Coordinates of N, CA, C and O in Angstrom, one line a residue:
M1 N 128.8 92.7 133.7 CA 127.6 92.9 134.4 C 127.1 91.7 135.1 O 127.1 90.6 134.5
E2 N 126.7 91.8 136.4 CA 126.2 90.7 137.1 C 124.8 90.4 136.7 O 124.0 91.3 136.4
K3 N 124.4 89.1 136.6 CA 123.0 88.8 136.3 C 122.2 88.8 137.6 O 122.6 88.2 138.6
K4 N 121.0 89.4 137.5 CA 120.1 89.3 138.7 C 119.4 88.0 138.6 O 119.1 87.4 137.6
S5 N 119.0 87.5 139.8 CA 118.4 86.2 139.8 C 117.3 86.1 140.9 O 116.8 85.0 141.2
N6 N 116.8 87.2 141.5 CA 115.7 87.1 142.5 C 114.4 86.8 141.8 O 114.3 87.0 140.6
K7 N 113.5 86.2 142.5 CA 112.2 85.7 141.9 C 111.4 86.8 141.2 O 111.0 86.6 140.1
A8 N 111.3 88.0 141.8 CA 110.5 89.0 141.2 C 111.1 89.5 139.9 O 110.4 89.7 138.9
Y9 N 112.4 89.7 140.0 CA 113.1 90.1 138.8 C 112.9 89.1 137.6 O 112.7 89.5 136.5
T10 N 113.1 87.8 137.9 CA 112.9 86.8 136.9 C 111.4 86.7 136.4 O 111.2 86.6 135.2
I11 N 110.5 86.9 137.3 CA 109.1 86.9 136.8 C 108.8 88.1 135.9 O 108.2 87.9 134.9
V12 N 109.3 89.2 136.3 CA 109.1 90.4 135.4 C 109.7 90.2 134.1 O 109.1 90.6 133.1
R13 N 110.9 89.8 134.0 CA 111.6 89.5 132.8 C 110.8 88.6 131.9 O 110.6 88.9 130.7
I14 N 110.4 87.5 132.5 CA 109.6 86.5 131.7 C 108.3 87.0 131.2 O 107.9 86.8 130.1
L15 N 107.6 87.8 132.1 CA 106.3 88.4 131.7 C 106.5 89.3 130.5 O 105.7 89.3 129.6
L16 N 107.5 90.1 130.6 CA 107.8 91.1 129.4 C 108.1 90.3 128.2 O 107.6 90.6 127.1
A17 N 108.9 89.2 128.3 CA 109.2 88.4 127.1 C 107.9 87.7 126.6 O 107.7 87.7 125.4
V18 N 107.1 87.2 127.5 CA 105.8 86.6 127.1 C 104.9 87.5 126.4 O 104.1 87.2 125.5
F19 N 104.9 88.8 126.8 CA 104.1 89.8 126.1 C 104.7 90.2 124.7 O 103.9 90.2 123.7
F20 N 106.0 90.5 124.7 CA 106.5 91.0 123.4 C 106.8 90.0 122.3 O 106.8 90.3 121.2
I21 N 107.2 88.8 122.7 CA 107.4 87.8 121.6 C 106.2 87.5 120.7 O 106.3 87.7 119.5
P22 N 105.1 87.2 121.3 CA 103.9 87.0 120.4 C 103.5 88.3 119.7 O 103.1 88.3 118.6
N23 N 103.6 89.4 120.5 CA 103.2 90.7 119.9 C 104.0 91.0 118.7 O 103.5 91.6 117.7
A24 N 105.3 90.7 118.7 CA 106.1 91.0 117.6 C 105.7 90.3 116.3 O 105.8 90.8 115.2
F25 N 105.2 89.0 116.5 CA 104.7 88.2 115.3 C 103.3 88.5 114.9 O 103.0 88.6 113.7
I26 N 102.4 88.7 115.9 CA 101.0 88.8 115.6 C 100.8 90.1 114.8 O 99.9 90.1 113.9
A27 N 101.5 91.1 115.0 CA 101.3 92.4 114.3 C 101.5 92.3 112.8 O 101.0 93.1 112.0
F28 N 102.3 91.3 112.4 CA 102.5 91.1 110.9 C 101.3 90.4 110.3 O 101.2 90.4 109.1
F29 N 100.4 89.8 111.1 CA 99.3 89.0 110.5 C 98.0 89.6 110.8 O 97.0 89.2 110.2
V30 N 97.9 90.4 111.8 CA 96.6 91.0 112.2 C 96.6 92.5 111.9 O 97.5 93.2 112.4
Q31 N 95.7 93.0 111.2 CA 95.6 94.4 110.8 C 95.1 95.2 112.0 O 94.4 94.7 112.8
P32 N 95.5 96.5 112.1 CA 95.1 97.3 113.3 C 93.6 97.3 113.4 O 93.0 97.4 114.5
N33 N 92.8 97.4 112.3 CA 91.4 97.4 112.4 C 90.8 96.1 112.9 O 89.6 96.1 113.2
Q34 N 91.5 95.1 113.0 CA 91.0 93.8 113.5 C 91.4 93.6 115.0 O 91.1 92.6 115.6
M35 N 92.0 94.6 115.6 CA 92.5 94.5 117.0 C 91.5 95.0 118.0 O 91.8 95.1 119.2
G36 N 90.3 95.5 117.5 CA 89.3 96.0 118.4 C 89.6 97.4 118.9 O 89.1 97.8 120.0
L37 N 90.5 98.1 118.2 CA 90.8 99.5 118.6 C 89.8 100.5 118.0 O 89.2 100.2 117.0
N38 N 89.8 101.7 118.5 CA 88.9 102.7 118.0 C 89.5 103.3 116.7 O 90.7 103.0 116.4
S39 N 88.8 104.0 115.9 CA 89.2 104.5 114.6 C 90.4 105.4 114.7 O 91.3 105.3 113.8
E40 N 90.5 106.2 115.7 CA 91.7 107.1 115.8 C 93.0 106.3 116.0 O 94.0 106.6 115.4
A41 N 93.0 105.3 116.9 CA 94.1 104.4 117.1 C 94.5 103.6 115.8 O 95.7 103.5 115.5
V42 N 93.5 103.1 115.1 CA 93.7 102.4 113.9 C 94.4 103.3 112.9 O 95.3 102.9 112.2
T43 N 93.9 104.5 112.8 CA 94.5 105.5 111.8 C 96.0 105.7 112.1 O 96.8 105.7 111.2
V44 N 96.3 105.9 113.4 CA 97.7 106.1 113.8 C 98.6 104.8 113.4 O 99.6 104.9 112.8
L45 N 98.1 103.6 113.8 CA 98.8 102.4 113.5 C 98.9 102.1 112.0 O 100.0 101.7 111.5
D46 N 97.9 102.4 111.3 CA 97.9 102.2 109.8 C 99.0 103.1 109.2 O 99.7 102.7 108.3
S47 N 99.0 104.4 109.7 CA 100.0 105.3 109.2 C 101.4 104.8 109.5 O 102.3 105.0 108.6
L48 N 101.7 104.3 110.7 CA 103.0 103.8 111.0 C 103.4 102.6 110.1 O 104.5 102.5 109.6
W49 N 102.4 101.7 109.9 CA 102.7 100.6 109.0 C 102.9 101.0 107.5 O 103.7 100.4 106.8
A50 N 102.2 102.1 107.1 CA 102.3 102.6 105.8 C 103.7 103.1 105.4 O 104.0 103.2 104.2
T51 N 104.4 103.5 106.4 CA 105.8 104.0 106.1 C 106.6 102.9 105.5 O 107.6 103.1 104.8
G52 N 106.3 101.6 105.8 CA 107.1 100.5 105.3 C 108.3 100.1 106.1 O 108.9 99.1 105.9
Y53 N 108.7 100.9 107.1 CA 109.9 100.6 107.9 C 109.7 100.8 109.4 O 110.4 100.1 110.2
I54 N 108.9 101.7 109.8 CA 108.8 102.0 111.2 C 108.3 100.8 112.0 O 109.0 100.3 113.0
M55 N 107.1 100.3 111.7 CA 106.6 99.2 112.5 C 107.4 97.9 112.4 O 107.6 97.2 113.4
P56 N 107.8 97.5 111.2 CA 108.7 96.3 111.1 C 109.9 96.5 112.0 O 110.3 95.5 112.7
T57 N 110.5 97.7 112.0 CA 111.7 97.9 112.9 C 111.3 97.8 114.4 O 112.0 97.2 115.2
V58 N 110.2 98.4 114.7 CA 109.7 98.3 116.1 C 109.5 96.9 116.5 O 109.9 96.4 117.6
K59 N 108.9 96.1 115.6 CA 108.6 94.7 116.0 C 109.9 93.9 116.1 O 110.0 93.0 116.9
I60 N 110.9 94.2 115.3 CA 112.2 93.5 115.4 C 112.9 93.8 116.7 O 113.4 93.0 117.4
V61 N 112.8 95.1 117.1 CA 113.4 95.5 118.3 C 112.7 94.9 119.5 O 113.3 94.4 120.5
E62 N 111.3 94.8 119.4 CA 110.6 94.1 120.5 C 111.0 92.7 120.6 O 111.2 92.2 121.7
L63 N 111.2 92.0 119.5 CA 111.6 90.6 119.5 C 113.0 90.4 120.1 O 113.2 89.6 120.9
I64 N 113.9 91.3 119.7 CA 115.3 91.2 120.2 C 115.3 91.4 121.7 O 115.9 90.7 122.5
A65 N 114.6 92.5 122.1 CA 114.6 92.8 123.6 C 113.9 91.7 124.4 O 114.4 91.3 125.4
A66 N 112.8 91.1 123.8 CA 112.1 90.0 124.5 C 113.1 88.8 124.7 O 113.1 88.1 125.7
I67 N 113.8 88.5 123.6 CA 114.8 87.4 123.7 C 115.8 87.7 124.8 O 116.2 86.8 125.6
M68 N 116.3 88.9 124.9 CA 117.3 89.3 125.9 C 116.6 89.1 127.3 O 117.3 88.6 128.2
F69 N 115.4 89.5 127.4 CA 114.7 89.4 128.7 C 114.6 87.9 129.1 O 114.8 87.5 130.2
L70 N 114.2 87.1 128.1 CA 114.0 85.7 128.3 C 115.3 84.9 128.7 O 115.3 84.1 129.6
T71 N 116.4 85.3 128.0 CA 117.7 84.6 128.3 C 118.5 85.2 129.4 O 119.5 84.7 129.8
N72 N 118.0 86.4 130.0 CA 118.7 87.1 131.0 C 120.1 87.5 130.6 O 121.0 87.6 131.4
K73 N 120.2 87.9 129.3 CA 121.5 88.4 128.8 C 121.2 89.8 128.3 O 120.2 90.0 127.5
Y74 N 122.1 90.7 128.6 CA 121.9 92.1 128.2 C 120.6 92.7 128.5 O 120.0 93.5 127.7
V75 N 120.1 92.4 129.7 CA 118.8 92.9 130.1 C 118.9 94.5 130.2 O 117.9 95.1 129.8
Q76 N 120.0 95.0 130.6 CA 120.1 96.5 130.7 C 119.9 97.1 129.3 O 119.3 98.1 129.2
L77 N 120.6 96.5 128.3 CA 120.4 97.0 127.0 C 119.0 96.8 126.5 O 118.5 97.7 125.8
A78 N 118.4 95.7 126.8 CA 117.0 95.4 126.4 C 116.1 96.5 126.9 O 115.2 97.0 126.2
C79 N 116.3 96.9 128.2 CA 115.5 98.0 128.8 C 115.6 99.3 128.0 O 114.6 100.0 127.8
I80 N 116.9 99.6 127.6 CA 117.1 100.8 126.9 C 116.4 100.8 125.5 O 115.8 101.7 125.0
L81 N 116.5 99.6 124.8 CA 115.9 99.4 123.5 C 114.4 99.5 123.6 O 113.7 100.1 122.7
I82 N 113.8 98.9 124.6 CA 112.3 98.8 124.6 C 111.6 100.0 125.2 O 110.4 100.2 125.0
M83 N 112.3 100.7 126.0 CA 111.7 101.9 126.7 C 110.9 102.8 125.8 O 109.8 103.2 126.1
P84 N 111.5 103.3 124.7 CA 110.8 104.2 123.9 C 109.5 103.6 123.3 O 108.5 104.3 123.1
I85 N 109.6 102.3 123.0 CA 108.4 101.6 122.4 C 107.3 101.6 123.5 O 106.2 101.9 123.2
I86 N 107.7 101.2 124.7 CA 106.7 101.2 125.8 C 106.1 102.5 126.0 O 104.9 102.7 126.2
I87 N 106.9 103.6 126.0 CA 106.4 104.9 126.3 C 105.4 105.3 125.2 O 104.3 105.8 125.4
N88 N 105.7 104.9 123.9 CA 104.8 105.2 122.8 C 103.5 104.4 122.9 O 102.4 104.9 122.6
I89 N 103.6 103.2 123.4 CA 102.4 102.3 123.6 C 101.5 103.0 124.7 O 100.3 103.1 124.5
V90 N 102.1 103.5 125.8 CA 101.3 104.2 126.8 C 100.7 105.5 126.3 O 99.5 105.7 126.5
L91 N 101.5 106.2 125.5 CA 101.0 107.5 125.0 C 99.9 107.3 124.0 O 98.9 108.0 123.9
L92 N 99.9 106.2 123.2 CA 98.8 105.8 122.3 C 97.6 105.6 123.1 O 96.5 106.0 122.8
G93 N 97.7 104.9 124.3 CA 96.6 104.7 125.2 C 96.1 106.0 125.8 O 94.9 106.2 125.8
V94 N 96.9 106.8 126.2 CA 96.5 108.1 126.8 C 95.8 109.0 125.8 O 94.7 109.5 126.1
F95 N 96.3 109.1 124.6 CA 95.7 110.0 123.6 C 94.7 109.5 122.6 O 93.9 110.2 122.1
K96 N 94.8 108.2 122.3 CA 93.9 107.6 121.3 C 93.0 106.4 121.7 O 92.0 106.3 121.2
E97 N 93.5 105.6 122.6 CA 92.8 104.4 123.0 C 92.9 104.1 124.5 O 93.8 103.3 124.9
P98 N 92.1 104.8 125.3 CA 92.3 104.6 126.8 C 92.2 103.2 127.3 O 92.8 102.8 128.2
K99 N 91.4 102.3 126.6 CA 91.4 100.9 127.1 C 92.7 100.2 126.9 O 92.9 99.2 127.6
G100 N 93.6 100.7 126.1 CA 94.9 100.2 125.9 C 95.8 100.4 127.2 O 96.8 99.7 127.3
L101 N 95.4 101.3 128.0 CA 96.2 101.5 129.3 C 96.1 100.3 130.2 O 97.0 100.2 131.0
I102 N 95.1 99.5 130.1 CA 95.0 98.3 130.9 C 96.2 97.4 130.7 O 96.6 96.8 131.7
I103 N 96.7 97.3 129.5 CA 97.8 96.5 129.2 C 99.1 97.3 129.3 O 100.1 96.8 129.9
S104 N 99.1 98.6 128.8 CA 100.4 99.3 128.8 C 100.9 99.8 130.1 O 102.1 99.8 130.3
M105 N 100.0 100.1 131.0 CA 100.5 100.6 132.3 C 101.3 99.5 133.1 O 102.3 99.8 133.7
P106 N 100.7 98.3 133.2 CA 101.5 97.3 133.9 C 102.9 97.0 133.2 O 103.9 96.8 133.9
I107 N 102.9 97.1 131.9 CA 104.2 96.9 131.2 C 105.1 98.0 131.5 O 106.3 97.8 131.7
L108 N 104.6 99.2 131.6 CA 105.5 100.4 132.0 C 106.0 100.2 133.4 O 107.2 100.4 133.7
V109 N 105.2 99.7 134.3 CA 105.6 99.5 135.7 C 106.7 98.4 135.7 O 107.7 98.5 136.4
M110 N 106.5 97.4 134.9 CA 107.5 96.3 134.9 C 108.9 96.8 134.4 O 109.9 96.4 134.9
I111 N 108.8 97.6 133.3 CA 110.1 98.0 132.7 C 110.8 99.0 133.7 O 112.0 99.0 133.9
I112 N 110.0 99.8 134.4 CA 110.6 100.7 135.4 C 111.2 99.9 136.5 O 112.3 100.3 137.0
Y113 N 110.6 98.8 136.9 CA 111.1 98.0 137.9 C 112.5 97.4 137.5 O 113.5 97.4 138.2
L114 N 112.6 96.9 136.2 CA 113.8 96.4 135.7 C 114.9 97.5 135.7 O 116.1 97.2 136.0
V115 N 114.6 98.6 135.2 CA 115.5 99.7 135.2 C 116.0 100.1 136.6 O 117.2 100.2 136.8
K116 N 115.1 100.1 137.6 CA 115.4 100.4 139.0 C 116.4 99.3 139.5 O 117.3 99.7 140.2
E117 N 116.1 98.1 139.2 CA 117.0 97.0 139.7 C 118.4 97.0 139.0 O 119.3 96.5 139.6
N118 N 118.5 97.6 137.9 CA 119.8 97.7 137.2 C 120.3 99.1 137.2 O 121.2 99.4 136.4
L119 N 119.9 100.0 138.1 CA 120.2 101.4 138.1 C 121.8 101.6 138.1 O 122.3 102.5 137.4
T120 N 122.5 100.8 138.8 CA 123.9 101.0 138.9 C 124.6 100.8 137.5 O 125.6 101.5 137.2
A121 N 124.0 100.0 136.6 CA 124.5 99.8 135.3 C 124.3 101.0 134.4 O 125.1 101.3 133.5
Y122 N 123.3 101.9 134.8 CA 123.0 103.1 134.0 C 123.8 104.3 134.5 O 123.8 105.3 133.8
K123 N 124.3 104.3 135.7 CA 124.9 105.4 136.3 C 126.0 106.0 135.4 O 126.1 107.3 135.2
P124 N 126.9 105.2 134.7 CA 127.9 105.8 133.8 C 127.3 106.6 132.6 O 127.8 107.6 132.2
L125 N 126.1 106.1 132.2 CA 125.5 106.8 131.1 C 124.8 108.1 131.5 O 124.7 109.0 130.7
L126 N 124.4 108.2 132.8 CA 123.7 109.3 133.3 C 124.6 110.4 133.9 O 124.2 111.5 134.2
S127 N 125.9 110.0 134.1 CA 126.8 111.0 134.7 C 127.4 111.9 133.6 O 127.4 111.5 132.5
S128 N 127.9 113.0 134.1 CA 128.5 113.9 133.1 C 129.7 113.3 132.5 O 130.5 112.6 133.1
A129 N 130.0 113.7 131.3 CA 131.2 113.2 130.6 C 132.5 113.8 131.2 O 132.6 114.9 131.5
R130 N 133.4 112.9 131.5 CA 134.7 113.3 132.1 C 135.8 112.9 131.2 O 135.8 111.8 130.6
Q131 N 136.8 113.8 131.1 CA 137.9 113.5 130.3 C 139.2 113.7 131.0 O 139.4 114.5 131.9

């Protein structure tokens, strides 16, 4: 895979990394009820943390994807890994915490931009299986 190097692409990659790296660590130290979220959103996040594995796994995936964005290695894979997490962050904003959309929508736009820029890398995944 060729590495992209235009300025907008680089800025978007770095912005995503700058968002997700601290977010991956902060979540282990700050409780959802200390994040300024409404009670419904806190209940959802508390439930996810209570499973004992979902949120730690999500945070590890966020960290790995952010490192991939930062180093410009495996960016296409990082987009695939992080997309379901971003979609769930947006949906949490839509259904439980509308003020969260202020942060989640720009992140969604940035990941869509990266996917669009790497679309040729995804074409084999999206085409029908041939044998």
